[in-house]
Coordinates of C-alpha atoms in Angstrom, one line a residue:
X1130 CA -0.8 -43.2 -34.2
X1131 CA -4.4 -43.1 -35.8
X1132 CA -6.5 -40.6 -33.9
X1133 CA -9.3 -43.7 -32.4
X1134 CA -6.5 -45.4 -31.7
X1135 CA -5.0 -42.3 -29.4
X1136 CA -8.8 -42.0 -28.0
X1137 CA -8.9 -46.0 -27.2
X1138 CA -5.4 -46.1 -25.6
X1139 CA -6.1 -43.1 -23.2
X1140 CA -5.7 -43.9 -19.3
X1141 CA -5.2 -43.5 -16.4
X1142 CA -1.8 -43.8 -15.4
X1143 CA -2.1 -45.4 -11.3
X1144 CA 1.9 -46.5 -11.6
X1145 CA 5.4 -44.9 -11.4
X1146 CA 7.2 -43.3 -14.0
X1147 CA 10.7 -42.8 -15.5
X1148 CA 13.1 -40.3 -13.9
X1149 CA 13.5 -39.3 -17.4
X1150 CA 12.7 -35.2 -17.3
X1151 CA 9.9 -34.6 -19.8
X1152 CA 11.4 -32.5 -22.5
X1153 CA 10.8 -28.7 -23.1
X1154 CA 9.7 -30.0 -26.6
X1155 CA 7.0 -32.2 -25.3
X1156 CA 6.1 -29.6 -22.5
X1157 CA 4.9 -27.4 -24.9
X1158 CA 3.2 -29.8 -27.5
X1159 CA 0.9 -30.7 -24.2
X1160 CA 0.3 -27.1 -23.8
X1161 CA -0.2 -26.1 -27.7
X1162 CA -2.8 -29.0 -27.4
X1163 CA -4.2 -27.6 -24.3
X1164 CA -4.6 -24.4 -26.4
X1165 CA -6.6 -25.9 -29.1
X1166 CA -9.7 -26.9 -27.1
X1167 CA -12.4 -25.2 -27.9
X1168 CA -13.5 -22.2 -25.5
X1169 CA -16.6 -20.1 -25.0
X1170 CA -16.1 -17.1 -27.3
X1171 CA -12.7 -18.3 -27.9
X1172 CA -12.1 -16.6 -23.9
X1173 CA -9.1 -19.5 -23.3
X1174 CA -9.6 -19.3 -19.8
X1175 CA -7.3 -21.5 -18.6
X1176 CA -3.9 -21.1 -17.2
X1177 CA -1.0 -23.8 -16.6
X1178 CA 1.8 -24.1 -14.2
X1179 CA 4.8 -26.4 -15.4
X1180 CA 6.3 -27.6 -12.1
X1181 CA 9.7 -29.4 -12.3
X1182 CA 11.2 -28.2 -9.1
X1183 CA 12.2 -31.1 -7.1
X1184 CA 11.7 -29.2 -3.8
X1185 CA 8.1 -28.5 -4.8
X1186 CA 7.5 -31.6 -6.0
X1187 CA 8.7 -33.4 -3.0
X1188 CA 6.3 -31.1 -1.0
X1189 CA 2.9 -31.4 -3.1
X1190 CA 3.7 -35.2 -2.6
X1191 CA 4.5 -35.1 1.0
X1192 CA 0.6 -33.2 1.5
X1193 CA -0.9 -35.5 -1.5
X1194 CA 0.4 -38.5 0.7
X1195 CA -1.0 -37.0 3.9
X1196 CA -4.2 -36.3 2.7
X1197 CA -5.1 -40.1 1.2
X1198 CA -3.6 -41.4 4.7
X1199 CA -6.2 -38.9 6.5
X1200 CA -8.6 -39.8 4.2
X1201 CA -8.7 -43.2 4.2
X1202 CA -8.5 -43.5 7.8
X1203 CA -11.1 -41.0 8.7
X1204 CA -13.1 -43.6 6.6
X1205 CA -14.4 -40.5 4.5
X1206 CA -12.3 -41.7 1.1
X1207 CA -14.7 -44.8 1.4
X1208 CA -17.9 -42.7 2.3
X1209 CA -17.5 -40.8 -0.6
X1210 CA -16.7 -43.5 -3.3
X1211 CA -18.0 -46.6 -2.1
X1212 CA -20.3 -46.3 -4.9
X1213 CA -17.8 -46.9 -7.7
X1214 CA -16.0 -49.8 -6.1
X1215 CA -16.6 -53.2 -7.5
X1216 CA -15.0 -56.5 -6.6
X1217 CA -15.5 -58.8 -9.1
X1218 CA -14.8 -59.3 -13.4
X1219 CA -18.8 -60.6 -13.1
X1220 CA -20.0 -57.1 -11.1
X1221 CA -17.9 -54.8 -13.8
X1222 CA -19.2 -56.7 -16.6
X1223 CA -23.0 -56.1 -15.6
X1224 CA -22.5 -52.2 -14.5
X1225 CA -19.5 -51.5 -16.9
X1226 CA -18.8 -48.3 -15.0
X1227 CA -16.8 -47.7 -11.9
X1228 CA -13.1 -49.5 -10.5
X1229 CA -12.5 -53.1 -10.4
X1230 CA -10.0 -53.7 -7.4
X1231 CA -7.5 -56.6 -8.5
X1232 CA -4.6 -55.7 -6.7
X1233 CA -4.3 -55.9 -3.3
X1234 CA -1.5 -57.5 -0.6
X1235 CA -1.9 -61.2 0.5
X1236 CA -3.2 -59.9 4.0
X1237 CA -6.2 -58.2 2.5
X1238 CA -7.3 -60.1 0.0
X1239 CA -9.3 -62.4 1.9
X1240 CA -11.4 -59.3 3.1
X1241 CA -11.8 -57.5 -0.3
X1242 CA -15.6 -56.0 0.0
X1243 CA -15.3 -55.6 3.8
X1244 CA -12.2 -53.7 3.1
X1245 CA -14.0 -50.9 1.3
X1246 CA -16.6 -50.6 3.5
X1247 CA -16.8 -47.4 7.0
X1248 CA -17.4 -50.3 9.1
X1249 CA -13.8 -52.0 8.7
X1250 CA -11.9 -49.3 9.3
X1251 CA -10.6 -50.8 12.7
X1252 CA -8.9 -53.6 10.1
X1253 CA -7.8 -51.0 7.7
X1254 CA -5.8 -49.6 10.5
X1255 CA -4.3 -52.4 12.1
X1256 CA -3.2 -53.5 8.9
X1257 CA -1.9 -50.0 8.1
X1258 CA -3.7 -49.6 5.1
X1259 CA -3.9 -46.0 5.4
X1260 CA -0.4 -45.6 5.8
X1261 CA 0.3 -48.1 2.9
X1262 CA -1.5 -46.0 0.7
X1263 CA -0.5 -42.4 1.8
X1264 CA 3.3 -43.4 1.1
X1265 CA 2.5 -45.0 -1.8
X1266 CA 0.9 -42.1 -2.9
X1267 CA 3.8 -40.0 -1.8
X1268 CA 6.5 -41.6 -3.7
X1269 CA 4.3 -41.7 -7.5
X1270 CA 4.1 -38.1 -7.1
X1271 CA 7.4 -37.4 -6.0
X1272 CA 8.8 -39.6 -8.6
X1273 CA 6.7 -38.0 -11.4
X1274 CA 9.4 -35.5 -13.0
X1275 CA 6.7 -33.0 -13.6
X1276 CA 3.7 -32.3 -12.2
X1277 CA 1.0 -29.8 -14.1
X1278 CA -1.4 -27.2 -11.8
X1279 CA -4.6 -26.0 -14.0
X1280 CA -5.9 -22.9 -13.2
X1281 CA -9.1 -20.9 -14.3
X1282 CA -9.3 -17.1 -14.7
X1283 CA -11.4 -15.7 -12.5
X1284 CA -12.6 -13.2 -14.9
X1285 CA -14.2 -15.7 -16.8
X1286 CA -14.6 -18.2 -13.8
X1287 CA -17.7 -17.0 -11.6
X1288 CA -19.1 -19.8 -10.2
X1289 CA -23.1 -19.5 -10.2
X1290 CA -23.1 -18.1 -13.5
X1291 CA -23.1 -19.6 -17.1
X1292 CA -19.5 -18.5 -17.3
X1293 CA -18.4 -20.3 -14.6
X1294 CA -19.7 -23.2 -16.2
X1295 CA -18.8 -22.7 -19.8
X1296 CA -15.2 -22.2 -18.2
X1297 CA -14.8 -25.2 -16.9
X1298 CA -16.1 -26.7 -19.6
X1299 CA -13.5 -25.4 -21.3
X1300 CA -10.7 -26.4 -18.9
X1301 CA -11.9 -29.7 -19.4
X1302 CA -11.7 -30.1 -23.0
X1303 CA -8.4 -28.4 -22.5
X1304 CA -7.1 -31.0 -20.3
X1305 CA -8.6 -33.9 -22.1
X1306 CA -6.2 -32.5 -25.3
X1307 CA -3.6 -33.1 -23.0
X1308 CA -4.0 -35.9 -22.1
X1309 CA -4.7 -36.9 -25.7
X1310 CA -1.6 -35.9 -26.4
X1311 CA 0.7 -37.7 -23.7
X1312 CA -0.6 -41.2 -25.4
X1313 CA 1.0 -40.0 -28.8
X1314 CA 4.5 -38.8 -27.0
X1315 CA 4.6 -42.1 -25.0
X1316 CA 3.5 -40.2 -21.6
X1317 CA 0.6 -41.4 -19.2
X1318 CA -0.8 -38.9 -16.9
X1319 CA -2.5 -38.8 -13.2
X1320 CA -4.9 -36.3 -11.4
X1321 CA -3.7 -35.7 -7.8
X1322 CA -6.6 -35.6 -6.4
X1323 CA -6.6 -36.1 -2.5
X1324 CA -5.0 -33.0 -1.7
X1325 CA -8.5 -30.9 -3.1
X1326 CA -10.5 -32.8 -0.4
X1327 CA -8.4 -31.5 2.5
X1328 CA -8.7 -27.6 2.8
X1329 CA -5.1 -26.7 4.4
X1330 CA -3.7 -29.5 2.1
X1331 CA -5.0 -27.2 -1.1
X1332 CA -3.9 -24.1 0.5
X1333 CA -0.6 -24.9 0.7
X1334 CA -0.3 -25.7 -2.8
X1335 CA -2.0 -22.4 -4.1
X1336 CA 0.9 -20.6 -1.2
X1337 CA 3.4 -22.7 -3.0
X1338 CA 2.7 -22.1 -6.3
X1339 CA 2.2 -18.0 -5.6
X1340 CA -1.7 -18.4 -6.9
X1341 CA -2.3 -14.8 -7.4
X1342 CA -6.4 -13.8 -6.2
X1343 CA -7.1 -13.7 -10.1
X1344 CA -6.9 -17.0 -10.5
X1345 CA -8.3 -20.6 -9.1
X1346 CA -6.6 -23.5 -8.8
X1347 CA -9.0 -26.4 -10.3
X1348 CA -6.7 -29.2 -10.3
X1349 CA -3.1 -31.1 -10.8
X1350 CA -1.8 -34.1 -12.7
X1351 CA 1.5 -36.0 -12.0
X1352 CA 3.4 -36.8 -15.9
X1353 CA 6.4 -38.3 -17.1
X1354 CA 7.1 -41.3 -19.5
X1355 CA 5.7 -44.3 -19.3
X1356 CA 8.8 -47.5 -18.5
X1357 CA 8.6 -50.4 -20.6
X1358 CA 7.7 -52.6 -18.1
X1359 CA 4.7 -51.0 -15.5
X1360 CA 4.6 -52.3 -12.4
X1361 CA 1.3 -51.7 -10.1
X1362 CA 1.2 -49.9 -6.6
X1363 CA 0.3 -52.5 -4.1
X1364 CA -3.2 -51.7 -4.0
X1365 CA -4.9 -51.1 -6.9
X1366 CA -7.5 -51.1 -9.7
X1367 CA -8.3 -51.2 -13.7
X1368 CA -11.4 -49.5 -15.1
X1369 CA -11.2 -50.1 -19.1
X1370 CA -14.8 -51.4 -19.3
X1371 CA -17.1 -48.8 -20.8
X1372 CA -21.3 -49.0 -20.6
X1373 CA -23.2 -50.0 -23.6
X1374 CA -24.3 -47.7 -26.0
X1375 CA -27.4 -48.5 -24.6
X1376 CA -27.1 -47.3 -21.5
X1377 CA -25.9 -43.8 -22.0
X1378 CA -27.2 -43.6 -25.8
X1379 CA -30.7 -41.8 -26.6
X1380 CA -32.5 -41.6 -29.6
X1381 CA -34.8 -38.8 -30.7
X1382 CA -35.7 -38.3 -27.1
X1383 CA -34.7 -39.9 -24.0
X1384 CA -37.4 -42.3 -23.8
X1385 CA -35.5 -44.3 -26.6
X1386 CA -32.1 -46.0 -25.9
X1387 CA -29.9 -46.5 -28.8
X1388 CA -29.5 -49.5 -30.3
X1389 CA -26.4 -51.8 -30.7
X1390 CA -25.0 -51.2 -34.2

């Protein structure tokens, strides 16, 4: 696959995989890719845990489930990302950033923008949309046959100073090699995201995966292959608009947007 084609194809992944185990081939083609991102001073701060493990898989989806059910009904899912919600193809095609929600059960649909809003949390929870969602959550993680913890060292993590910052950078670039990489070997990837805003939730998956005090767990990602046919969770979303070169473009200074080629 042509290289802009890899970059254009990258995704998000929101639905299930194939039980198919991920190969130890393709395990380490993600991780030599993770390894060529560029690092400050060539420091390769990073650090990876492969997780296959069905017991500690089923765990880090039983709290990753938990969390978006607490989350979503403590209304503080929709506090925090209300701003990226949109509702409508017209709404993404003006702000061209964000989620459009287009999948949602016959029940909701009538009350899409009132659904993402604090105030209709009573409906969200008669309707058991927290629940929905938490077990939904639950079984595309548990069904992911491998799930990928990024680490940082801390000797070249320390938050508040420039290293902390050119390591994450780093990570970043590392991870975004990765997942680079799964489009060529027919993977798709997901960040599991809602156990990080739940503080016992991340605890227990440092105490699970044995995170020693020199490193810190930044993130993990649920992998596997991609089926030919991809079915969609019951509620969910598509973002593949991007902004106009315009609007995130500068020339010479940033009094100047760039413009259309």
């Amino acid at each position: 696959m042509e290289f802009l084609e890899v970059i254009r194809k990258r995704k998000t992944t929101n639905g299930p995989f194939l039980e198919t185990p991920v190969s130890k081939e393709h395990q380490h083609l993600l991780m030599e890719a993770a390894s060529r991102a560029p690092s400050h001073f060539n420091s390769q701060p990073w650090r990876f845990v492969l997780i296959e493990n069905a017991a500690t898989r089923q765990r880090i989806a039983e709290l990753g489930g938990a969390s978006m059910e607490r989350l979503i009904a403590e209304g503080k899912f929709f506090e925090r990302y209300r701003p990226y919600f949109r509702f409508s193809e017209e709404e993404m095609e003006e702000r061209r950033d964000g989620i459009l929600i287009d999948q949602l059960p016959g029940p909701l649909r009538p009350f899409t923008r009132q659904i993402m809003s604090p105030r209709a949390l009573g409906l969200l929870r008669t309707l058991r949309v927290p629940q929905l969602l938490g077990e939904d959550n639950r079984k595309l993680v548990a069904g992911s046959p491998l799930l990928l913890a990024a680490l940082l060292d801390k000797a070249e993590y320390r938050p508040g100073e420039l290293s902390g910052f050119y390591s994450l950078l780093g990570l970043g670039m590392a991870i975004e090699n990765i997942w680079l990489t799964t489009v060529e070997l027919g993977m798709g990837i997901q960040f599991v995201s809602t156990p990080m805003e739940v503080p016992e939730a991340w605890a227990e998956i440092k105490r699970l995966l044995e995170v020693p005090e020199t490193l810190e767990l930044m993130a993990v990602y649920r992998l596997g292959y991609l089926p030919p046919e991809k079915p969609r969770p019951r509620i969910d979303w598509k973002s593949s608009h991007r902004k106009r070169i315009g609007q995130y473009v500068f020339r010479e200074s940033c009094k100047t947007p760039e413009g259309e080629a």
